[in-house]
Amino acid sequence: MIGAEDSPGTGTDDSQPADGGEPPSERFEDVDWASIDADGGGRSPLRLAALVAAGSYGLAVASDRLVAGGDPTIDVAFGGVAFVWDATAVDWLFVATLSVLVFALVPLARNRRLVAYYWRRFRRHRPAVLSLAYLLVIFLLGTVGTLFLDPPALDVAAAYQPPVFLSVDASIPTECVGPVVEGRCQGTWRYPLGTTADGKGLLALAIFGMRVSMQVGLIATLISITIATAVGATAAYAGGWIDEALMRYVDIQQTFPTFFLFLFLAYLYGGSLFVLIVIFGVTGWGGIARIVRSEALQRSEETYVAAARSAGASGPFVVWRHVVPNVSNSIVTAATLNIPVLILSEAALSFIGLGNVTLPSWGQTIAAGRGDLATAWWVSTVPGLFLFATILAFNFLGDALRDALDPRQEVGR
Amino acid sequence: MTDASPLFEVRDLTKHYPVRTGLLNRETGQVRAVDGIDLTVERGEAVGLVGESGCGKSTAARTMLRVEEPTGGTIRLDGDPVTSDDRSRLKRFRRRAQLLFQDPTGSFDPRRSIGDSVAEPLAIHGMTDRARRRRLVTSTLSRVGLDPSDADRYPHELSGGEKQRAALARALILDPDLLVADEPVSALDASVTADVLALLNRLRRELDLGIVLVSHDLAVVREVCDRVAVMYLGEIVESGPVESVFESPGHPYTEALLASIPVPDPTVERRDVDLVGEVPSAADPPSGCRFHTRCPAVIPPETYDLDGVAWRRVHRFHSRLERGPSVDLDAIRAYAASDSAPETAPADVPTHAVQTALRREFDLPSELGDDGAEAVLDRALARLAAGEREAAARLLADEFGTVCASEAPATHPVGGDDRQQHTAVCHLLDEE
């Protein structure tokens, strides 16, 4: 035997402070596994938090549906400012979606250095950074802003007001809110983006439209990627007939015309946003499931999966801890590119009058302004620009994420 | 040996993979990757498992830890059979027997820190206390020669040697009794290899750890192991104490492997043992002794008086006819035609010229030195030239059949009585 004792730092190194109170000198020989086996193991704080969140969410939904009934869910007044929110089914789904997103941030917070590394790679794409900022604004306005803003109200007297800094022939608005200069009605700050034929402010409409778009895009995509990840990862990891059955089902589902299903359900139950979101969510995951499966197939062959298995990990543990995190880059990219498709589909359905007509969605507003393009061009144009910018931003974001998270570019780092 | 049961005992372990072909995925054959191996490891003992790549040693390593489900055989830890029926028992086995992988880079999840990965077995086995896991990771990392702060680094930030140390820490953190190391150093460079092997040796003594070291590198085995088992095509052909096997190998295959170790001293005279060709497919292993197609010491038939070289060439020719790729007669005819008068068309080449070309193709000597044998070989070549490959092979089998190809050899002790544990599976030892 040569060079027996040459490795540096052998023996226990007690100088390192531990984050617990006890010294770090506990050695693996000292672990009493019999007591750990008997103990059965507790729950990690994160899992506990998730359980508590899921439980209180269930309770809140139940109380809203069963106890509150038709009354507002939240009706509080502090110092003259009343906060009234009657949560709809879609709102509850949205709350659930946002809670899941919050929990998805936990691994990001735990691996701050890895996140910083990906952020540096992402930052190189200027348009994507701008897109991210824009989307954050849209998201915050749509979710938080709409809670505190009044929904756009009917005011026939204020119809067809032009946007601020612009003017229109004074004969077009019913009554000009701003000054009339040389026979032209000037836009005012009261309606910065003008108004519709109903006199609804387009800024408020656009902001409430953000909420609809975010709800459609985020909820349906979350439903989709959840199912897609579960199906894709299960198919890849289990293999055999399970794989075969799941993927053939995906084939069939992909040929199914979702549009006609929506028509059918809209005919039966009315074209509510809830139905639209659920249909998009539960039928739109096929493509993502294929992506997840093909990625997961490769990841399942990695040695670290074999290492976890040989240490005694169960199949679900391996899928959850190793396979899913390592295909998350594909999932995130696919999700980011799925959202604009859904937003656009919702706008299209609303535009042709198949959505909920009382909902201030962008598509609805564009459709409403369709007849006035010659006189009040801004009615269709303002929500159209928001729609355009949002779709573009998501696409930029998706492309940049694909580049930043692509593991093939990590070689040699 | 005492009568107490050994730490780890594998009996008649087999792993066959089905070969499926066709539209209906019907099973048309089996790859016998591991075909009945026995292995015993005592506490604190290191046993080497050596062989060429493709001989099934890595499959054997995975199968004996039930990472892959074996087709047959028994595995015992401390005398208790390990089966997959009892899940809690299998999980306890997973804690006590660990696998160390060849590729240190691939064995770490690129999205998890080293500390996370090293702590993972603890979490799997129910230790929910994060701070305690962290303490154990810290102390274990320093015991394998890493800095405790390496726990926060990511796999791509560590060198190959550091990663293999971390992999060792992960394998040890459950305080196993048995470590199966599958080519632990073959991905590392020489100086790092020496460090890692020294570390392995030290930990073995410290922890009284039983080790199965799978390697193609006999030098590595000699450095770490007490005993060694030599594997060929899914079977163990020789096993015994390292010194005994290395000093006086009982099997021609072991001899050939030993001869392939580079000796840094050019003045040392080396036995020139030629080991030609590749390991045959485990889907269709040769009959009798599996090594006979490549054996430098294959036993000649008694009916003919052939010298060693001529006999081995004839035998190899025979093996190739039986198992090798098909013979492209057209190419050989064309070759013979180009060799003879320029106007000869390949179809008109005389038979004897084709036979000469065939001799060259199969590396056969022009004279065997035994008239009877020469006549048989001529007939066989004539049949082959006529396109009757099976007939040629049958003739060679009838005339030049050897016990190596027809009968499976038995296990024989090698060396004196004091070396009872050294055994080899070879017909050469039959007479003794």
Short mmCIF file of C-alpha atoms in Angstrom, two decimals, chain A:
data_model
loop_
_atom_site.label_atom_id
_atom_site.label_comp_id
_atom_site.label_asym_id
_atom_site.label_seq_id
_atom_site.Cartn_x
_atom_site.Cartn_y
_atom_site.Cartn_z
CA MET A 1 0.00 0.00 0.00
CA ILE A 2 1.36 3.39 -0.92
CA GLY A 3 0.68 6.83 0.47
CA ALA A 4 -1.80 5.70 3.06
CA GLU A 5 -2.31 8.83 5.13
CA ASP A 6 -1.79 11.61 2.66
CA SER A 7 -5.25 13.09 2.37
CA PRO A 8 -5.51 16.55 3.86
CA GLY A 9 -7.94 17.50 6.56
CA THR A 10 -8.50 14.00 7.79
CA GLY A 11 -10.02 13.36 11.12
CA THR A 12 -12.72 15.50 12.55
CA ASP A 13 -12.37 19.18 12.07
CA ASP A 14 -14.06 20.75 15.04
CA SER A 15 -13.17 24.32 14.25
CA GLN A 16 -16.08 24.76 11.90
CA PRO A 17 -19.05 26.36 13.65
CA ALA A 18 -22.33 24.64 13.06
CA ASP A 19 -25.65 26.34 12.66
CA GLY A 20 -27.08 24.34 15.52
CA GLY A 21 -26.16 24.80 19.15
CA GLU A 22 -24.21 21.55 19.45
CA PRO A 23 -20.65 21.13 18.21
CA PRO A 24 -20.32 19.78 14.67
CA SER A 25 -18.43 16.72 15.86
CA GLU A 26 -21.34 14.34 15.57
CA ARG A 27 -20.11 11.49 13.44
CA PHE A 28 -22.20 9.24 11.29
CA GLU A 29 -21.24 6.24 13.42
CA ASP A 30 -22.95 7.90 16.37
CA VAL A 31 -26.36 8.03 14.72
CA ASP A 32 -28.81 5.71 16.38
CA TRP A 33 -30.81 4.54 13.41
CA ALA A 34 -33.03 2.27 15.43
CA SER A 35 -34.51 5.28 17.23
CA ILE A 36 -34.95 7.17 13.96
CA ASP A 37 -36.73 4.17 12.49
CA ALA A 38 -38.96 3.95 15.54
CA ASP A 39 -39.59 7.67 15.42
CA GLY A 40 -41.02 7.39 11.94
CA GLY A 41 -39.88 10.90 11.11
CA GLY A 42 -41.77 14.15 11.54
CA ARG A 43 -42.71 16.64 8.88
CA SER A 44 -40.44 19.29 7.50
CA PRO A 45 -41.51 22.90 8.21
CA LEU A 46 -42.08 23.54 4.53
CA ARG A 47 -44.40 20.60 4.16
CA LEU A 48 -46.20 21.69 7.32
CA ALA A 49 -46.64 25.19 5.92
CA ALA A 50 -47.98 23.76 2.67
CA LEU A 51 -50.44 21.61 4.58
CA VAL A 52 -51.62 24.56 6.68
CA ALA A 53 -52.00 26.71 3.57
CA ALA A 54 -53.97 24.02 1.75
CA GLY A 55 -56.17 23.46 4.80
CA SER A 56 -56.99 27.12 5.34
CA TYR A 57 -57.61 27.50 1.62
CA GLY A 58 -60.11 24.66 1.73
CA LEU A 59 -61.83 26.16 4.74
CA ALA A 60 -62.01 29.59 3.11
CA VAL A 61 -63.54 28.18 -0.07
CA ALA A 62 -66.02 26.15 1.92
CA SER A 63 -67.07 29.10 4.05
CA ASP A 64 -67.46 31.31 0.99
CA ARG A 65 -69.59 28.76 -0.82
CA LEU A 66 -71.60 27.41 2.08
CA VAL A 67 -71.74 30.14 4.74
CA ALA A 68 -71.41 33.43 2.90
CA GLY A 69 -73.45 32.28 -0.06
CA GLY A 70 -74.38 35.31 -2.12
CA ASP A 71 -72.85 37.82 0.31
CA PRO A 72 -69.41 39.29 -0.30
CA THR A 73 -66.53 37.16 0.89
CA ILE A 74 -64.74 40.04 2.51
CA ASP A 75 -66.57 43.16 3.66
CA VAL A 76 -64.51 45.26 5.97
CA ALA A 77 -64.29 48.99 6.49
CA PHE A 78 -61.34 50.78 8.00
CA GLY A 79 -61.79 54.48 8.60
CA GLY A 80 -64.32 55.10 5.93
CA VAL A 81 -62.58 53.02 3.28
CA ALA A 82 -64.65 49.93 2.64
CA PHE A 83 -63.02 46.84 1.22
CA VAL A 84 -65.58 44.58 -0.35
CA TRP A 85 -64.60 41.53 -2.33
CA ASP A 86 -67.01 38.88 -3.42
CA ALA A 87 -64.70 36.16 -4.64
CA THR A 88 -65.86 34.25 -7.67
CA ALA A 89 -64.92 30.69 -8.55
CA VAL A 90 -62.23 32.03 -10.85
CA ASP A 91 -60.92 34.22 -8.04
CA TRP A 92 -60.58 31.20 -5.81
CA LEU A 93 -58.70 29.35 -8.51
CA PHE A 94 -56.50 32.39 -8.90
CA VAL A 95 -55.79 32.50 -5.18
CA ALA A 96 -54.81 28.84 -5.32
CA THR A 97 -52.56 29.49 -8.32
CA LEU A 98 -50.81 32.36 -6.59
CA SER A 99 -50.29 30.29 -3.43
CA VAL A 100 -48.70 27.53 -5.47
CA LEU A 101 -46.45 30.10 -7.13
CA VAL A 102 -45.38 31.35 -3.69
CA PHE A 103 -44.41 27.82 -2.67
CA ALA A 104 -42.57 27.41 -5.95
CA LEU A 105 -40.39 30.30 -4.89
CA VAL A 106 -39.13 28.44 -1.81
CA PRO A 107 -36.57 26.30 -3.67
CA LEU A 108 -35.44 29.46 -5.45
CA ALA A 109 -34.88 31.15 -2.10
CA ARG A 110 -32.97 28.13 -0.82
CA ASN A 111 -30.64 28.00 -3.80
CA ARG A 112 -29.85 31.65 -3.96
CA ARG A 113 -26.48 31.17 -5.60
CA LEU A 114 -27.91 29.04 -8.38
CA VAL A 115 -30.68 31.59 -8.91
CA ALA A 116 -28.12 34.39 -9.07
CA TYR A 117 -26.23 32.41 -11.66
CA TYR A 118 -29.33 31.98 -13.83
CA TRP A 119 -30.24 35.64 -13.33
CA ARG A 120 -26.84 36.69 -14.67
CA ARG A 121 -27.44 34.59 -17.75
CA PHE A 122 -30.98 35.89 -18.14
CA ARG A 123 -29.92 39.51 -17.73
CA ARG A 124 -27.99 39.40 -20.96
CA HIS A 125 -31.27 39.53 -22.87
CA ARG A 126 -32.25 43.20 -22.62
CA PRO A 127 -35.71 42.86 -24.22
CA ALA A 128 -36.48 39.98 -21.88
CA VAL A 129 -35.58 42.04 -18.81
CA LEU A 130 -37.84 44.84 -20.06
CA SER A 131 -40.54 42.29 -20.77
CA LEU A 132 -40.23 40.92 -17.27
CA ALA A 133 -40.60 44.39 -15.78
CA TYR A 134 -43.61 45.11 -17.98
CA LEU A 135 -45.24 41.80 -17.08
CA LEU A 136 -44.65 42.39 -13.38
CA VAL A 137 -46.45 45.73 -13.67
CA ILE A 138 -49.32 44.12 -15.58
CA PHE A 139 -49.47 41.34 -13.02
CA LEU A 140 -49.50 43.66 -10.00
CA LEU A 141 -52.04 46.04 -11.53
CA GLY A 142 -54.23 43.13 -12.53
CA THR A 143 -54.12 41.30 -9.22
CA VAL A 144 -53.57 43.90 -6.49
CA GLY A 145 -54.69 47.01 -8.36
CA THR A 146 -58.10 45.68 -9.29
CA LEU A 147 -58.85 44.98 -5.61
CA PHE A 148 -58.70 48.69 -4.85
CA LEU A 149 -59.99 50.21 -8.07
CA ASP A 150 -63.63 50.68 -8.91
CA PRO A 151 -64.68 48.68 -11.92
CA PRO A 152 -65.33 50.82 -14.99
CA ALA A 153 -68.80 52.30 -14.72
CA LEU A 154 -71.35 53.09 -17.35
CA ASP A 155 -71.53 56.82 -18.05
CA VAL A 156 -73.22 57.58 -21.36
CA ALA A 157 -72.52 61.24 -20.99
CA ALA A 158 -68.77 60.57 -21.15
CA ALA A 159 -68.79 58.33 -24.21
CA TYR A 160 -66.02 58.50 -26.83
CA GLN A 161 -63.65 60.74 -24.94
CA PRO A 162 -60.28 60.78 -26.70
CA PRO A 163 -57.09 59.84 -24.82
CA VAL A 164 -55.18 62.63 -23.11
CA PHE A 165 -53.05 64.89 -25.40
CA LEU A 166 -55.19 63.82 -28.32
CA SER A 167 -58.26 65.39 -29.74
CA VAL A 168 -61.22 64.37 -31.81
CA ASP A 169 -63.94 66.21 -33.67
CA ALA A 170 -66.29 67.61 -31.05
CA SER A 171 -69.28 65.99 -32.71
CA ILE A 172 -68.10 62.49 -31.84
CA PRO A 173 -68.27 62.44 -28.01
CA THR A 174 -71.72 62.88 -26.53
CA GLU A 175 -70.37 65.56 -24.27
CA CYS A 176 -66.76 66.59 -24.17
CA VAL A 177 -65.35 66.22 -20.67
CA GLY A 178 -62.31 68.28 -21.50
CA PRO A 179 -62.06 71.65 -23.21
CA VAL A 180 -63.20 72.04 -26.77
CA VAL A 181 -60.59 73.87 -28.76
CA GLU A 182 -61.30 74.94 -32.34
CA GLY A 183 -64.16 72.50 -32.63
CA ARG A 184 -62.07 69.59 -31.37
CA CYS A 185 -62.63 67.79 -28.10
CA GLN A 186 -59.41 67.47 -26.10
CA GLY A 187 -58.57 64.40 -24.02
CA THR A 188 -58.27 64.84 -20.26
CA TRP A 189 -56.49 63.17 -17.37
CA ARG A 190 -59.83 62.01 -16.10
CA TYR A 191 -59.82 59.42 -18.88
CA PRO A 192 -56.14 59.17 -19.81
CA LEU A 193 -56.78 56.51 -22.45
CA GLY A 194 -60.18 57.72 -23.54
CA THR A 195 -63.55 56.05 -23.13
CA THR A 196 -65.74 53.58 -24.95
CA ALA A 197 -69.20 54.02 -26.41
CA ASP A 198 -70.54 53.31 -22.90
CA GLY A 199 -68.38 55.97 -21.42
CA LYS A 200 -66.22 53.44 -19.56
CA GLY A 201 -62.67 54.59 -19.02
CA LEU A 202 -60.29 52.57 -21.18
CA LEU A 203 -57.52 52.69 -18.59
CA ALA A 204 -59.78 51.02 -16.03
CA LEU A 205 -60.98 48.56 -18.67
CA ALA A 206 -57.43 47.75 -19.62
CA ILE A 207 -56.48 47.18 -15.98
CA PHE A 208 -59.44 44.91 -15.36
CA GLY A 209 -58.57 43.20 -18.63
CA MET A 210 -55.11 42.52 -17.20
CA ARG A 211 -56.75 40.62 -14.40
CA VAL A 212 -58.74 38.50 -16.85
CA SER A 213 -55.69 37.84 -18.97
CA MET A 214 -53.53 36.97 -15.99
CA GLN A 215 -56.22 34.70 -14.62
CA VAL A 216 -56.63 32.87 -17.89
CA GLY A 217 -52.93 32.65 -18.59
CA LEU A 218 -51.72 31.72 -15.13
CA ILE A 219 -54.50 29.47 -13.85
CA ALA A 220 -54.95 27.45 -17.01
CA THR A 221 -51.19 27.16 -17.48
CA LEU A 222 -50.68 26.04 -13.91
CA ILE A 223 -53.36 23.38 -14.34
CA SER A 224 -51.73 22.35 -17.60
CA ILE A 225 -48.17 22.13 -16.34
CA THR A 226 -49.25 20.32 -13.18
CA ILE A 227 -51.00 17.62 -15.17
CA ALA A 228 -48.27 17.62 -17.83
CA THR A 229 -45.49 17.23 -15.28
CA ALA A 230 -47.29 14.49 -13.40
CA VAL A 231 -48.12 12.59 -16.58
CA GLY A 232 -44.82 13.17 -18.35
CA ALA A 233 -42.63 12.32 -15.37
CA THR A 234 -44.72 9.28 -14.45
CA ALA A 235 -44.67 7.99 -18.01
CA ALA A 236 -40.92 8.43 -18.30
CA TYR A 237 -40.03 7.02 -14.91
CA ALA A 238 -42.50 4.14 -14.83
CA GLY A 239 -42.09 3.17 -18.47
CA GLY A 240 -43.74 0.04 -19.86
CA TRP A 241 -47.47 -0.07 -20.33
CA ILE A 242 -48.05 2.95 -18.07
CA ASP A 243 -45.94 5.05 -20.41
CA GLU A 244 -47.70 3.58 -23.41
CA ALA A 245 -51.20 4.18 -22.03
CA LEU A 246 -50.52 7.76 -20.91
CA MET A 247 -48.85 8.80 -24.13
CA ARG A 248 -51.50 7.25 -26.34
CA TYR A 249 -54.07 9.14 -24.32
CA VAL A 250 -52.11 12.32 -25.01
CA ASP A 251 -52.20 11.50 -28.72
CA ILE A 252 -55.95 11.17 -28.62
CA GLN A 253 -56.41 14.32 -26.56
CA GLN A 254 -54.26 16.32 -28.95
CA THR A 255 -56.55 15.46 -31.82
CA PHE A 256 -59.60 16.50 -29.82
CA PRO A 257 -61.04 19.87 -30.91
CA THR A 258 -61.06 21.93 -27.72
CA PHE A 259 -62.93 24.71 -29.50
CA PHE A 260 -65.99 22.56 -30.05
CA LEU A 261 -65.89 21.34 -26.50
CA PHE A 262 -65.98 24.94 -25.40
CA LEU A 263 -68.86 25.71 -27.79
CA PHE A 264 -70.73 22.75 -26.38
CA LEU A 265 -70.17 23.72 -22.76
CA ALA A 266 -70.87 27.38 -23.51
CA TYR A 267 -74.18 26.28 -24.97
CA LEU A 268 -74.98 24.21 -21.89
CA TYR A 269 -73.71 26.43 -19.09
CA GLY A 270 -73.00 29.76 -20.74
CA GLY A 271 -69.57 30.93 -21.72
CA SER A 272 -68.15 31.71 -18.32
CA LEU A 273 -64.51 32.46 -17.69
CA PHE A 274 -64.39 29.56 -15.26
CA VAL A 275 -65.41 27.06 -17.94
CA LEU A 276 -62.95 28.58 -20.37
CA ILE A 277 -60.06 28.36 -17.92
CA VAL A 278 -60.85 24.81 -16.86
CA ILE A 279 -61.17 23.65 -20.45
CA PHE A 280 -57.91 25.28 -21.47
CA GLY A 281 -56.26 23.87 -18.37
CA VAL A 282 -57.37 20.27 -18.60
CA THR A 283 -57.06 19.88 -22.36
CA GLY A 284 -54.01 21.92 -23.18
CA TRP A 285 -51.28 19.94 -21.45
CA GLY A 286 -50.55 17.31 -24.10
CA GLY A 287 -47.66 19.08 -25.78
CA ILE A 288 -46.01 20.00 -22.50
CA ALA A 289 -46.41 16.44 -21.25
CA ARG A 290 -44.49 15.20 -24.29
CA ILE A 291 -41.70 17.67 -23.64
CA VAL A 292 -41.55 16.69 -19.98
CA ARG A 293 -41.54 13.01 -20.81
CA SER A 294 -38.70 13.19 -23.30
CA GLU A 295 -36.60 15.28 -20.90
CA ALA A 296 -37.48 13.09 -17.94
CA LEU A 297 -36.49 9.98 -19.89
CA GLN A 298 -32.97 11.33 -20.19
CA ARG A 299 -32.82 12.49 -16.57
CA SER A 300 -34.03 9.11 -15.29
CA GLU A 301 -30.94 7.50 -16.78
CA GLU A 302 -28.56 9.80 -14.91
CA THR A 303 -26.30 8.34 -12.28
CA TYR A 304 -27.66 10.60 -9.56
CA VAL A 305 -31.01 8.91 -9.98
CA ALA A 306 -29.36 5.52 -9.60
CA ALA A 307 -27.49 6.86 -6.57
CA ALA A 308 -30.70 7.99 -4.91
CA ARG A 309 -32.34 4.66 -5.70
CA SER A 310 -29.44 2.71 -4.29
CA ALA A 311 -29.66 4.80 -1.12
CA GLY A 312 -33.21 3.54 -0.73
CA ALA A 313 -35.25 6.36 -2.26
CA SER A 314 -38.72 5.51 -3.49
CA GLY A 315 -39.89 6.20 -7.03
CA PRO A 316 -42.00 9.25 -6.12
CA PHE A 317 -39.12 10.66 -4.06
CA VAL A 318 -36.73 10.37 -7.00
CA VAL A 319 -39.22 11.90 -9.41
CA TRP A 320 -39.99 14.77 -7.06
CA ARG A 321 -36.45 15.51 -5.90
CA HIS A 322 -34.40 14.82 -9.00
CA VAL A 323 -36.38 14.30 -12.16
CA VAL A 324 -38.84 17.19 -11.86
CA PRO A 325 -36.27 19.81 -10.74
CA ASN A 326 -34.03 18.80 -13.60
CA VAL A 327 -36.76 19.11 -16.20
CA SER A 328 -38.03 22.34 -14.61
CA ASN A 329 -36.19 24.41 -17.19
CA SER A 330 -38.26 22.84 -19.94
CA ILE A 331 -41.42 23.20 -17.88
CA VAL A 332 -40.78 26.88 -17.15
CA THR A 333 -40.05 27.61 -20.79
CA ALA A 334 -43.06 25.70 -22.03
CA ALA A 335 -45.28 27.43 -19.45
CA THR A 336 -44.02 30.86 -20.41
CA LEU A 337 -44.78 30.18 -24.04
CA ASN A 338 -48.14 28.63 -23.18
CA ILE A 339 -49.45 31.68 -21.35
CA PRO A 340 -49.59 34.04 -24.38
CA VAL A 341 -51.32 31.39 -26.46
CA LEU A 342 -54.04 31.13 -23.82
CA ILE A 343 -54.37 34.89 -23.43
CA LEU A 344 -54.70 35.25 -27.17
CA SER A 345 -57.25 32.42 -27.34
CA GLU A 346 -59.33 34.01 -24.62
CA ALA A 347 -59.21 37.35 -26.44
CA ALA A 348 -60.19 35.65 -29.68
CA LEU A 349 -63.12 33.83 -28.09
CA SER A 350 -64.28 37.04 -26.43
CA PHE A 351 -63.87 38.90 -29.69
CA ILE A 352 -66.22 36.57 -31.53
CA GLY A 353 -68.64 36.88 -28.64
CA LEU A 354 -68.26 33.48 -27.07
CA GLY A 355 -66.94 34.67 -23.72
CA ASN A 356 -68.72 36.22 -20.82
CA VAL A 357 -69.95 39.52 -22.27
CA THR A 358 -70.06 41.23 -18.87
CA LEU A 359 -66.37 40.56 -18.31
CA PRO A 360 -64.01 43.46 -19.12
CA SER A 361 -61.60 41.30 -21.05
CA TRP A 362 -59.34 42.81 -23.70
CA GLY A 363 -60.93 40.77 -26.43
CA GLN A 364 -64.34 41.97 -25.35
CA THR A 365 -63.27 45.60 -25.44
CA ILE A 366 -61.62 45.22 -28.83
CA ALA A 367 -64.80 43.68 -30.15
CA ALA A 368 -66.86 46.50 -28.66
CA GLY A 369 -64.75 49.13 -30.43
CA ARG A 370 -64.78 47.31 -33.72
CA GLY A 371 -67.66 49.37 -35.14
CA ASP A 372 -66.18 52.67 -34.06
CA LEU A 373 -62.76 52.33 -35.66
CA ALA A 374 -63.48 55.15 -38.10
CA THR A 375 -64.52 57.64 -35.43
CA ALA A 376 -63.08 56.43 -32.10
CA TRP A 377 -60.07 54.37 -33.09
CA TRP A 378 -58.69 54.21 -29.55
CA VAL A 379 -61.42 51.95 -28.19
CA SER A 380 -60.06 48.91 -30.00
CA THR A 381 -56.50 50.12 -30.24
CA VAL A 382 -55.76 50.60 -26.53
CA PRO A 383 -56.63 47.05 -25.40
CA GLY A 384 -55.15 45.78 -28.65
CA LEU A 385 -51.82 47.38 -27.82
CA PHE A 386 -51.88 45.92 -24.32
CA LEU A 387 -52.64 42.51 -25.76
CA PHE A 388 -49.89 42.85 -28.33
CA ALA A 389 -47.33 44.01 -25.79
CA THR A 390 -48.23 41.28 -23.32
CA ILE A 391 -47.99 38.50 -25.89
CA LEU A 392 -44.70 39.86 -27.14
CA ALA A 393 -43.34 40.18 -23.62
CA PHE A 394 -44.20 36.59 -22.74
CA ASN A 395 -42.55 35.37 -25.92
CA PHE A 396 -39.39 37.36 -25.22
CA LEU A 397 -39.39 36.03 -21.69
CA GLY A 398 -39.86 32.46 -22.83
CA ASP A 399 -37.05 32.65 -25.35
CA ALA A 400 -34.68 34.21 -22.85
CA LEU A 401 -35.56 31.63 -20.20
CA ARG A 402 -34.97 28.86 -22.67
CA ASP A 403 -31.49 30.19 -23.33
CA ALA A 404 -30.71 30.95 -19.70
CA LEU A 405 -31.91 27.63 -18.30
CA ASP A 406 -30.68 25.40 -21.09
CA PRO A 407 -28.48 22.84 -19.35
CA ARG A 408 -26.60 22.14 -22.55
CA GLN A 409 -25.01 25.54 -22.26
CA GLU A 410 -23.80 24.81 -18.75
CA VAL A 411 -21.11 22.44 -19.92
CA GLY A 412 -17.68 23.62 -18.94
CA ARG A 413 -18.83 25.98 -16.27
#
